[in-house]
XYZ file of C-alpha atoms in Angstrom:
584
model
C 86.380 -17.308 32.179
C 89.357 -18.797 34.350
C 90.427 -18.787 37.979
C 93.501 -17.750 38.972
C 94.814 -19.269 41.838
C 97.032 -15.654 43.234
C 98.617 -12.572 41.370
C 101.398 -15.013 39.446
C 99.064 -17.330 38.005
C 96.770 -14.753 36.517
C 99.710 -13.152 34.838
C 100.224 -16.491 33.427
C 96.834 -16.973 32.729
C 96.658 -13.227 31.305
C 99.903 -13.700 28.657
C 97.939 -16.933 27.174
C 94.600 -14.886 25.836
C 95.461 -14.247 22.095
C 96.799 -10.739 22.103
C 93.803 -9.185 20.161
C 91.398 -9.591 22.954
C 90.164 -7.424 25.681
C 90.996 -9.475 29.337
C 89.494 -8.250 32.415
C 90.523 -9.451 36.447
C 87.729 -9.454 38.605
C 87.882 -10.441 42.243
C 86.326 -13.407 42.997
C 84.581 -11.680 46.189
C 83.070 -8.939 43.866
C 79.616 -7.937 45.326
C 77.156 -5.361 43.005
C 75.584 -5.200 40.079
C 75.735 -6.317 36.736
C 74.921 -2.924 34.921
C 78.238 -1.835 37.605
C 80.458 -4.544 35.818
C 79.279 -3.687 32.249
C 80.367 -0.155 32.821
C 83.556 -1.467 34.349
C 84.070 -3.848 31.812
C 82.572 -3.667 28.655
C 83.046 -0.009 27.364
C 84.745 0.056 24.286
C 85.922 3.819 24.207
C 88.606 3.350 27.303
C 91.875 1.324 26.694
C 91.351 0.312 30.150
C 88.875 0.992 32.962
C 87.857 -0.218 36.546
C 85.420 0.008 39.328
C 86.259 -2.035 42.936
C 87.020 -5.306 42.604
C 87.456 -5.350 38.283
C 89.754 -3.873 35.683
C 89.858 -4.167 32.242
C 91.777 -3.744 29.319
C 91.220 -3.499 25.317
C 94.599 -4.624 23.856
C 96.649 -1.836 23.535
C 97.172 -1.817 27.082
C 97.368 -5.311 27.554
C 101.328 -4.522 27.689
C 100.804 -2.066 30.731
C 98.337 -4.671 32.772
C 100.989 -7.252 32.246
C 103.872 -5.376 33.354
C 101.615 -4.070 36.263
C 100.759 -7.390 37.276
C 104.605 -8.894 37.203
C 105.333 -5.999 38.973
C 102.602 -6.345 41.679
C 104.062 -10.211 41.798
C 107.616 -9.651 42.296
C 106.905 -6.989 45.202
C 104.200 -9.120 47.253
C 105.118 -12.544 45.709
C 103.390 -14.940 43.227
C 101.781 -16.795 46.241
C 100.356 -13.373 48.009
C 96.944 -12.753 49.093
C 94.907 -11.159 46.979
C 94.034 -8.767 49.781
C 96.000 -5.827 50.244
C 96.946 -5.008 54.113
C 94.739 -2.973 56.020
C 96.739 0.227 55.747
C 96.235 0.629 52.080
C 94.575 4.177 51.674
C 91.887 3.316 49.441
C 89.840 0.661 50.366
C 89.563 -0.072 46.960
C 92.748 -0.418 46.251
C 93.388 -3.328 48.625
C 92.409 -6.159 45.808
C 94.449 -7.274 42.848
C 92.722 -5.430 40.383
C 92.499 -2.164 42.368
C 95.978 -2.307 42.973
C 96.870 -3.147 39.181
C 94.710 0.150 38.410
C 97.147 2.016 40.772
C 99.873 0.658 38.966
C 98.838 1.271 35.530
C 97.960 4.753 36.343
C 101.542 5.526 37.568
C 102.899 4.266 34.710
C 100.922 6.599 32.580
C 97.878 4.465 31.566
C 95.079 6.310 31.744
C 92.182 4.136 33.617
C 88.650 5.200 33.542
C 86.621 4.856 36.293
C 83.011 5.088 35.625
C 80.576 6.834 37.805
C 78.139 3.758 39.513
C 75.990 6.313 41.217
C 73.180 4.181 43.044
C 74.777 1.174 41.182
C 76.398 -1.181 43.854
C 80.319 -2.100 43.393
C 82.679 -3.666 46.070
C 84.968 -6.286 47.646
C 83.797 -7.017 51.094
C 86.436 -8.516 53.165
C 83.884 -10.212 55.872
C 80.424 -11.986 56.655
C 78.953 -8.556 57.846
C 80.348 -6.827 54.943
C 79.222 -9.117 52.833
C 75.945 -9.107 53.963
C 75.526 -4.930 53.640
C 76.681 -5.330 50.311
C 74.135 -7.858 49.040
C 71.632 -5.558 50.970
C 72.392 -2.603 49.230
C 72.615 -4.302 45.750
C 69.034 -5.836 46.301
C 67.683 -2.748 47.099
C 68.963 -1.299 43.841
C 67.551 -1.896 40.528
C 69.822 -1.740 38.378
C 67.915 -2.382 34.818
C 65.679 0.776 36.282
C 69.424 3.086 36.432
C 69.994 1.307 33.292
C 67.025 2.525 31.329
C 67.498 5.894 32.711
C 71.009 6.114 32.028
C 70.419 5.272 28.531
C 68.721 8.814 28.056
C 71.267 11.743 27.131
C 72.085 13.651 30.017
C 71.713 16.998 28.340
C 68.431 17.282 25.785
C 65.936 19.566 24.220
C 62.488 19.870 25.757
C 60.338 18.087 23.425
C 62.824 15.138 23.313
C 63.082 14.929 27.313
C 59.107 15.105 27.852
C 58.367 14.067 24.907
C 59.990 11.243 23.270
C 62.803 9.896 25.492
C 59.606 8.641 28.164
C 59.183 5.538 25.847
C 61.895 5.250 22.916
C 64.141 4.193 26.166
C 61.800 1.212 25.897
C 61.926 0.591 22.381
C 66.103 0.574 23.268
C 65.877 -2.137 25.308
C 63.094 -3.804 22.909
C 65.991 -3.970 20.383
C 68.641 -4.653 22.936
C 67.352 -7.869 23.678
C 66.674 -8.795 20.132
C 70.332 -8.385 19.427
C 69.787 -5.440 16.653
C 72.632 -2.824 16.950
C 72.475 0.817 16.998
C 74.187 1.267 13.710
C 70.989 -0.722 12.401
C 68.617 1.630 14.486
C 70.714 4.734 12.673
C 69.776 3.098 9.104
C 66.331 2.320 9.862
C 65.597 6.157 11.135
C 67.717 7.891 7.269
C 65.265 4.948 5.792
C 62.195 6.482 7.334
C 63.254 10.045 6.985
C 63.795 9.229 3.206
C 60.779 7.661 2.687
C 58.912 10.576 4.339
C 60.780 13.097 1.875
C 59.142 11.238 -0.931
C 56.225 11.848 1.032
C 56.421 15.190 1.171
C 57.821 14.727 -2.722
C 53.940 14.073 -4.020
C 52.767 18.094 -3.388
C 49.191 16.412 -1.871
C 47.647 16.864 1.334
C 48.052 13.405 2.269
C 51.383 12.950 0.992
C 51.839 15.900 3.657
C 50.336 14.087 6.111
C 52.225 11.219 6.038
C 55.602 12.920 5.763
C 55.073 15.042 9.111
C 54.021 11.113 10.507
C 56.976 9.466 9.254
C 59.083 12.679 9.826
C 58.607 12.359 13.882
C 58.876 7.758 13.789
C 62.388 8.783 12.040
C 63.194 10.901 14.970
C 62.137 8.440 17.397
C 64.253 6.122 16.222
C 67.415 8.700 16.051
C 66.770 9.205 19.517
C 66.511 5.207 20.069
C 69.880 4.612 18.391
C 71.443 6.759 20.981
C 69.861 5.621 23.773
C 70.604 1.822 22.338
C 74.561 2.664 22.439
C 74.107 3.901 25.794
C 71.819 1.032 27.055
C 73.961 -1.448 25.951
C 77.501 0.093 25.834
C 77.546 -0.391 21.993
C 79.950 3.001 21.146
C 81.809 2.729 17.927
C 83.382 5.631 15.629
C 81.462 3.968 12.831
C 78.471 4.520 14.996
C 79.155 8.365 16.009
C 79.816 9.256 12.056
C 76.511 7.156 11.000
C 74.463 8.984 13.459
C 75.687 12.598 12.549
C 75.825 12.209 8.921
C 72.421 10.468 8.887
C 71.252 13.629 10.582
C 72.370 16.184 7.946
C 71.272 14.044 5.134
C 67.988 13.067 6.366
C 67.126 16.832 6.846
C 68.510 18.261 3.518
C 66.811 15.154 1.964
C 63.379 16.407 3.749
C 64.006 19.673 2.134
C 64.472 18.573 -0.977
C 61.467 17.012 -0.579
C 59.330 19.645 0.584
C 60.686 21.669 -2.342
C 59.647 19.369 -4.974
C 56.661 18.529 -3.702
C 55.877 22.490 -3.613
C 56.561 22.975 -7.120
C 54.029 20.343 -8.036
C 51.516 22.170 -6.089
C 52.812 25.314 -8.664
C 54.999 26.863 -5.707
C 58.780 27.183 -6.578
C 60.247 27.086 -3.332
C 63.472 25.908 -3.811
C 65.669 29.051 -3.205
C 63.707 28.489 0.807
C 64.915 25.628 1.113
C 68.437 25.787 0.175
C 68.386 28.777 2.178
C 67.392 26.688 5.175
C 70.028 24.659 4.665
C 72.679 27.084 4.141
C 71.299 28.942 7.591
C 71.468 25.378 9.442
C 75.308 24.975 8.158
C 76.663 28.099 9.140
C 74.888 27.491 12.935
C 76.341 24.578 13.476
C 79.684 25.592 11.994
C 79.517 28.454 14.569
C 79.524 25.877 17.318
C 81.669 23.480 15.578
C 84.717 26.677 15.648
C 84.227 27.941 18.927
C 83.626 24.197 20.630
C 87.238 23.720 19.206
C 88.962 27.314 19.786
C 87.981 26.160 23.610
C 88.333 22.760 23.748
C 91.674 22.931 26.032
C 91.942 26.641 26.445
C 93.043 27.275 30.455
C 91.505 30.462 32.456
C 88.221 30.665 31.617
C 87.609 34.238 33.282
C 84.459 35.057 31.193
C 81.675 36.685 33.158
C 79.400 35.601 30.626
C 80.502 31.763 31.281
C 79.921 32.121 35.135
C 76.067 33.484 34.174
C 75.451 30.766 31.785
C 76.408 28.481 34.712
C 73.808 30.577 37.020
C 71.163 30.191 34.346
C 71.484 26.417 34.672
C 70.853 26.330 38.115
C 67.083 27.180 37.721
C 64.734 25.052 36.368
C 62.459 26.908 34.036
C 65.712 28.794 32.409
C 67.324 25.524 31.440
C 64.535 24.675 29.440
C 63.979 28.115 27.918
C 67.657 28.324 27.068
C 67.180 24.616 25.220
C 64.150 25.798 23.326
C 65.231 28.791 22.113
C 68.493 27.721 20.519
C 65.507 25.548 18.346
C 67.461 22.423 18.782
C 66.855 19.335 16.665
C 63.758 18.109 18.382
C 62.256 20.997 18.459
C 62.777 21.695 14.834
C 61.740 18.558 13.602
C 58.148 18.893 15.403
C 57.929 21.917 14.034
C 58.748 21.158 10.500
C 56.433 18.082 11.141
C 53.248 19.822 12.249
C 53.527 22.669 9.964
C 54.155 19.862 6.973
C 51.010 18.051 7.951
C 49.068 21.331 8.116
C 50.232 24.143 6.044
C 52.268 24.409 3.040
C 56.123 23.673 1.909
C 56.535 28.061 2.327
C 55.339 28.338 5.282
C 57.152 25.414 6.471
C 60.658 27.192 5.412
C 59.680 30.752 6.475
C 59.153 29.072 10.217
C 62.379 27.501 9.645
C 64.474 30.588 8.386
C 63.007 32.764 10.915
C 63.561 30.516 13.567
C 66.889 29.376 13.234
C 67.869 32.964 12.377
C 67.054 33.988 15.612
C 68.583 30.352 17.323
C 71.398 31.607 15.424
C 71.638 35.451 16.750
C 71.077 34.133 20.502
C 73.901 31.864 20.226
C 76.631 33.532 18.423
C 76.167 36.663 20.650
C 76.569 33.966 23.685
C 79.319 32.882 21.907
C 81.265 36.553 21.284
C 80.420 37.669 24.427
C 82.466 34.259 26.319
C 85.565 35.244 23.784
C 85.312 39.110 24.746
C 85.128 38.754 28.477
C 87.533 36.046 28.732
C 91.311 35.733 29.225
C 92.121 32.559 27.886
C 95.588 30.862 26.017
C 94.647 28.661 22.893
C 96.639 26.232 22.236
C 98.514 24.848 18.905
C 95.685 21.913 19.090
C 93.354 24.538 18.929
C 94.614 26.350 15.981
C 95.343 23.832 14.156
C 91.773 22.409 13.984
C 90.450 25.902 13.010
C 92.871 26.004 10.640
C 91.587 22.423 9.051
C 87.562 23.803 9.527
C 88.972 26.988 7.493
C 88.797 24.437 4.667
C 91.615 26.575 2.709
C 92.774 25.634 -0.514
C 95.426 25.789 -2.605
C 94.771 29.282 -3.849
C 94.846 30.556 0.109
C 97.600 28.436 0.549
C 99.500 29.975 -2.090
C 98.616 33.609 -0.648
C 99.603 32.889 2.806
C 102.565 31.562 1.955
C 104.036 34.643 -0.638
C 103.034 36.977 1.635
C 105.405 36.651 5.145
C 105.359 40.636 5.467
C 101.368 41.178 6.111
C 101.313 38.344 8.357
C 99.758 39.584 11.570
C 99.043 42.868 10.222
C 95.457 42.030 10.250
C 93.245 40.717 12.470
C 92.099 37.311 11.396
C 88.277 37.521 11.391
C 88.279 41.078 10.318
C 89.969 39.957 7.084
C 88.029 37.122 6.464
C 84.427 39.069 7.219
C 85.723 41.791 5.067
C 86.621 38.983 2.185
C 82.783 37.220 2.953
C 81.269 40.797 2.216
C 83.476 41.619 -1.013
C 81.811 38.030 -2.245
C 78.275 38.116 -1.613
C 77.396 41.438 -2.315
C 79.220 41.294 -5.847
C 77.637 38.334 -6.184
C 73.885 39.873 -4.891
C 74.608 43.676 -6.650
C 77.198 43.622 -9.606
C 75.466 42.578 -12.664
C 74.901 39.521 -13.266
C 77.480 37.562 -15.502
C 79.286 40.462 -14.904
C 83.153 39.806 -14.618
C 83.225 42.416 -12.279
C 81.887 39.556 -9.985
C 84.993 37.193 -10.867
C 86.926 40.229 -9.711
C 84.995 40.245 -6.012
C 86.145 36.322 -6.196
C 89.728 37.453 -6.675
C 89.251 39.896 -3.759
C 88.267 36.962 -1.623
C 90.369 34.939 -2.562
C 93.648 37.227 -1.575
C 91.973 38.141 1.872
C 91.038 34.619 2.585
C 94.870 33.605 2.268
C 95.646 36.453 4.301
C 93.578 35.499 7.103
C 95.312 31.755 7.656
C 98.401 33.431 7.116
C 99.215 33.091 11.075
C 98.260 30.911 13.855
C 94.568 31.166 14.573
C 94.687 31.987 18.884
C 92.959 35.097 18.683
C 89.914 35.971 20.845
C 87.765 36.039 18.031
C 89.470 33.758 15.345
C 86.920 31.177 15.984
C 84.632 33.182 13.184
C 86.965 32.673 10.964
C 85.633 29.068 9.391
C 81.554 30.221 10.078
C 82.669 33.235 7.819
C 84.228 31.181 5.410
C 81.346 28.568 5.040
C 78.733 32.009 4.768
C 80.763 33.534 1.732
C 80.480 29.912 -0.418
C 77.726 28.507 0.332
C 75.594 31.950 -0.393
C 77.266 32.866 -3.050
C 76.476 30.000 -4.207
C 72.730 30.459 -3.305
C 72.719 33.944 -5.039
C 74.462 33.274 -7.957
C 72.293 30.355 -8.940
C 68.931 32.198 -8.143
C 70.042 35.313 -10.044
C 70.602 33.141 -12.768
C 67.175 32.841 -13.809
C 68.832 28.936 -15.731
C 66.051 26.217 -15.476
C 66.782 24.075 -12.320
C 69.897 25.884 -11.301
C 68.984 26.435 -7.575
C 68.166 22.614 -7.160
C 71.646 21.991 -8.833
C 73.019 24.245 -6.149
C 70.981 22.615 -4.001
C 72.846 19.422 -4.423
C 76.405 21.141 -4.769
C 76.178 22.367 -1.486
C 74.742 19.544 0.064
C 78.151 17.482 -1.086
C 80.262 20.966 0.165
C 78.429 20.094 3.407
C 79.012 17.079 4.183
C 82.766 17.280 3.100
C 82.894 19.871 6.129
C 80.939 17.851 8.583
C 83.044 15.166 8.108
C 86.022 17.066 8.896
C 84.422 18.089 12.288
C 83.293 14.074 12.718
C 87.409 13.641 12.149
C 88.572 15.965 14.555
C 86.085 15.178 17.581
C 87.205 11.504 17.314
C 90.981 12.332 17.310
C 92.045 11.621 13.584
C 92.555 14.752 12.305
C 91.281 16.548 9.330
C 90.721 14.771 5.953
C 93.824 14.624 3.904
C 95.483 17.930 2.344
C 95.131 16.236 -1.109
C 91.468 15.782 -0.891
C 90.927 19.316 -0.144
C 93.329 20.442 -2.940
C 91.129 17.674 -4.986
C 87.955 19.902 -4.004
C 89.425 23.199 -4.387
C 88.731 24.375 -0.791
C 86.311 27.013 -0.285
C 87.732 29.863 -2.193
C 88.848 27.830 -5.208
C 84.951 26.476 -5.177
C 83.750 29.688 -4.830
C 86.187 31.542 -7.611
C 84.958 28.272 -9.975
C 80.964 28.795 -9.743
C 81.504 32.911 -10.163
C 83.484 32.162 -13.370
C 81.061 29.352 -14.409
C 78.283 32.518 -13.738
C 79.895 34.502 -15.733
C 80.844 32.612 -18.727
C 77.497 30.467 -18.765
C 75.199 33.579 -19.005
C 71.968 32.686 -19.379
C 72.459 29.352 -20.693
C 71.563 25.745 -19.369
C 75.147 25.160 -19.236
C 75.348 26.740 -15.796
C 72.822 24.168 -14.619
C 74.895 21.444 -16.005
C 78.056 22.866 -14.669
C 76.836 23.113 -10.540
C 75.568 19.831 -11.381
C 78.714 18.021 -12.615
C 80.818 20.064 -9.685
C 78.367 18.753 -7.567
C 78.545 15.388 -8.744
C 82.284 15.753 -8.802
C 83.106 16.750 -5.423
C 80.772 14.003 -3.873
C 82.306 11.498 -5.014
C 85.718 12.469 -4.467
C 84.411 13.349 -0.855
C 81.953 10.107 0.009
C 84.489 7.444 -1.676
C 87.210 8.945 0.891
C 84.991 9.701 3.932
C 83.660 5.987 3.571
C 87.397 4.513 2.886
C 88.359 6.350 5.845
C 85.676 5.925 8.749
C 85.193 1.672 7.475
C 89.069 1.264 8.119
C 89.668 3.916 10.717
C 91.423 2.745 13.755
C 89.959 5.778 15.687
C 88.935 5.240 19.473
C 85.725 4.092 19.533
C 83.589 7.125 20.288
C 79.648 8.185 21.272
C 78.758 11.517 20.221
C 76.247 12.984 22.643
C 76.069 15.594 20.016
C 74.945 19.646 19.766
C 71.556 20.696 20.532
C 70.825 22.552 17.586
């Protein structure tokens, strides 16, 4: 920390720090508190942010503060108070730094200015002032708006009343011990893993202890969260950690839960990979539509102006959070029900609830893109276009054929494709090539359903539609097969499918992009996968080859996936971001 004498010597001051640092001006008058100055100052996901009386920026806008600042000098001199006169607007804008933040903004730096609610944060200019503002910071705790700020604004019941009350404690527990919440995130996937083996023994008290170590895990997922928050650690690293951590700690549990079952002599293994394929296409259903709207203008939807309605009473709020069955909620659930029943009737609660979590929202969802008059944007295409997860072979078919281009409504095509390839896949005989046929089918109307822009109403299915025809076709294939162990190979070849497309949603929220176009030709996309295991069904008929086969695609297409999700999110330069993440 240094003390700059007026406006000129701080820009000298300023163009000495090394220029990979974050610098920050703070009035030496400031008056509030010190959560007010973290938020001001410390945030890592803003190039540059201020609240009265302190502005700060990471280095790529160093270059804007200084050329702020010299500008600031030359106009009021290097010798100028650093009081602004009286009949500056803002009174906020009367010190150094508030009048730098002006600066920067009209130069077309975006500055983020934090909301302080009860926090105190000013720049008196007298005794009196002075005095009110100690006042009103003493009568403030600000640790107490800390801790409550560190809890996620929008939540599930059972997580609001029922963990969040004390893992905000446990936050600041590791806060103070300097652990980080990337640490927190490991600790929870360790827990959740050690519960699946749990779970893995098929005895009562193996049960037992899995539902126990099920719900610390989730504790500590929600502590990780509320650590970031608590102590403004965001990171990208940190956002990707604490989603994928999710998906594999639950398919992990499954897994789990599956071979514990058949050691109890209960084969339950097509459940659970149907409870996984169910909890994929959900979320993919928000994933699409969350994008298609991400920047579209004129929301006009009826349905939208309810919704808003609905959260303006207290009990509906609550009843709208439960029902979706969001992750909370399904985690007790699959907790209690471990601990007391058995693996089936732990994935029959799960399939019938988040089928009906899944109706609720997607008819939500249809009836906001029905009612609506909204303009989607290029942005907006293009990232359901890169969730659409095409491959070469839809590529190819979009591209040879200009002339049926918009001659076909996007989701009708690719609903009519999804349809063509799991009911050859559930009806034709099996190893029948008749079913390699349906995969042809597919594959021709999945090309011709990325063969324009995606801005239609309704092209948000598209992706959700995609992700159904793989990964159950997948699921039906391998349990018609009647192979040894081929459901828990497709098990683990759409686990690695999965997470593939969860990272490419991880990508796009934090501003990257999609993975590469070579690692999806690499993979095959999802109608070249899809084509593959229906020829691999009908050439390995009835042998163990098929089980070999999902398991060396499966094998295959993580690691392609892993190595260059793991290159990519340890180098990325992506703006540090904090997930607060979907409710289901």
């Amino acid at each position: 920390m240094q003390t700059a004498a007026d406006a000129g010597d701080a820009a000298t001051l300023l163009a000495a720090v090394p220029a990979g640092r974050r610098v920050a001006l703070v009035d030496p008058r400031f008056v509030g508190h010190v959560h007010a100055l973290r938020l001001g100052l410390t945030d890592p996901r803003f190039a540059a942010a201020t609240v009265p009386g302190a502005l700060t920026a990471q280095p790529e806008a160093r270059g804007a503060l200084l050329r702020a600042l010299r500008r600031t000098t030359a106009a009021v001199g290097a010798g100028a108070p650093v009081v602004a006169p009286e009949t500056d607007p803002a009174p906020e804008d009367r010190t150094v730094p508030g009048r730098i933040a002006v600066a920067l903004e009209a130069e077309g730096t975006a500055v983020k200015r934090p909301e302080l609610g009860s926090l105190t944060a000013t720049v008196p200019t007298d005794a009196g002032a002075r005095a009110t503002a100690e006042s009103a910071r003493d009568e403030v705790d600000d640790e107490a708006v800390r801790l409550r700020s560190a809890v996620k604004a929008h939540d599930g019941f059972f997580t609001t009343f029922a963990i969040s009350p004390y893992s905000r404690y446990i936050a600041r527990w590791c806060a103070r011990r300097g652990l980080t919440p990337n640490q927190v995130t490991t600790a929870s996937l360790i827990t959740a893993l050690v519960a699946a083996g749990a779970a893995a023994t098929g005895t009562r008290g193996g049960y037992i202890a899995a539902g126990i170590l099920l719900l610390v895990s989730f504790v500590l997922d929600c502590t990780d969260g509320q650590l970031a928050r608590y102590s403004l650690q965001y990171s990208t690293m940190g956002a990707w950690l604490d989603a994928t951590f999710d998906r594999a700690k639950e398919y992990a549990y499954y897994a789990g839960l599956a071979i514990g079952a058949v050691r109890g002599g209960d084969d339950v293994w097509v459940l659970a990979l149907g409870a996984m394929v169910l909890q994929a296409c959900r979320h993919v259903v928000d994933f699409s539509f969350n994008e298609a709207n991400h920047d579209a203008v004129a929301n006009t939807s009826p349905t939208a102006a309810l919704s808003d309605k609905l959260d303006s009473v207290g009990w509906t709020v609550w009843a709208r959070r439960m029902v979706v069955l969001p992750i909370g909620e399904r985690w007790a659930m699959i907790a209690v029900l471990t601990a007391l029943t058995t693996p089936r009737i732990v994935f029959y609660a799960l399939l019938i609830g988040c089928a009906l979590a899944a109706c609720y929202t997607t008819a939500g969802r249809l009836l906001r893109s029905l009612t609506r008059r909204a303009s989607r944007t290029d942005r907006a295409a293009q990232a359901l276009a890169d969730l659409a997860d095409s491959g070469p072979l839809a590529q190819g078919v979009a591209a040879v054929a200009p002339g049926l281009r918009g001659a076909f409504t996007a989701p009708a095509v690719a609903l009519l494709g999804t349809l063509v390839m799991i009911g050859g896949a559930l009806f034709l005989p099996y190893g029948s090539l008749l079913t390699v046929a349906a995969a042809a089918v597919y594959v021709l109307l999945s090309g011709l359903a990325v063969a324009r822009p995606l801005k239609g109403a309704l092209d948000w299915l598209v992706p959700p539609f995609f992700r159904a025809a793989e990964y159950v076709t997948i699921l039906v294939l391998a349990a018609r097969s009647d192979v040894p162990h081929a459901v828990p190979a497709a098990f683990g070849l759409v686990s690695a499918v999965a997470y593939h497309h969860y990272d490419t949603v991880y990508r796009i929220r934090g501003g990257t992009g999609a993975p590469p176009r070579w690692l999806v030709r690499t993979i095959g996309g999802h109608e070249g996968r899809t084509a593959l295991v229906a020829v691999l069904a009908a050439v390995l008929t009835h042998a163990s080859g098929f089980t070999t086969a999902l398991t060396a695609l499966a094998v295959a297409v993580a690691l392609v996936v892993l190595v260059e999700s793991i290159r990519f999110w340890v180098s990325s330069s992506a703006p540090a971001v904090h997930d607060e993440g979907e409710l289901a």
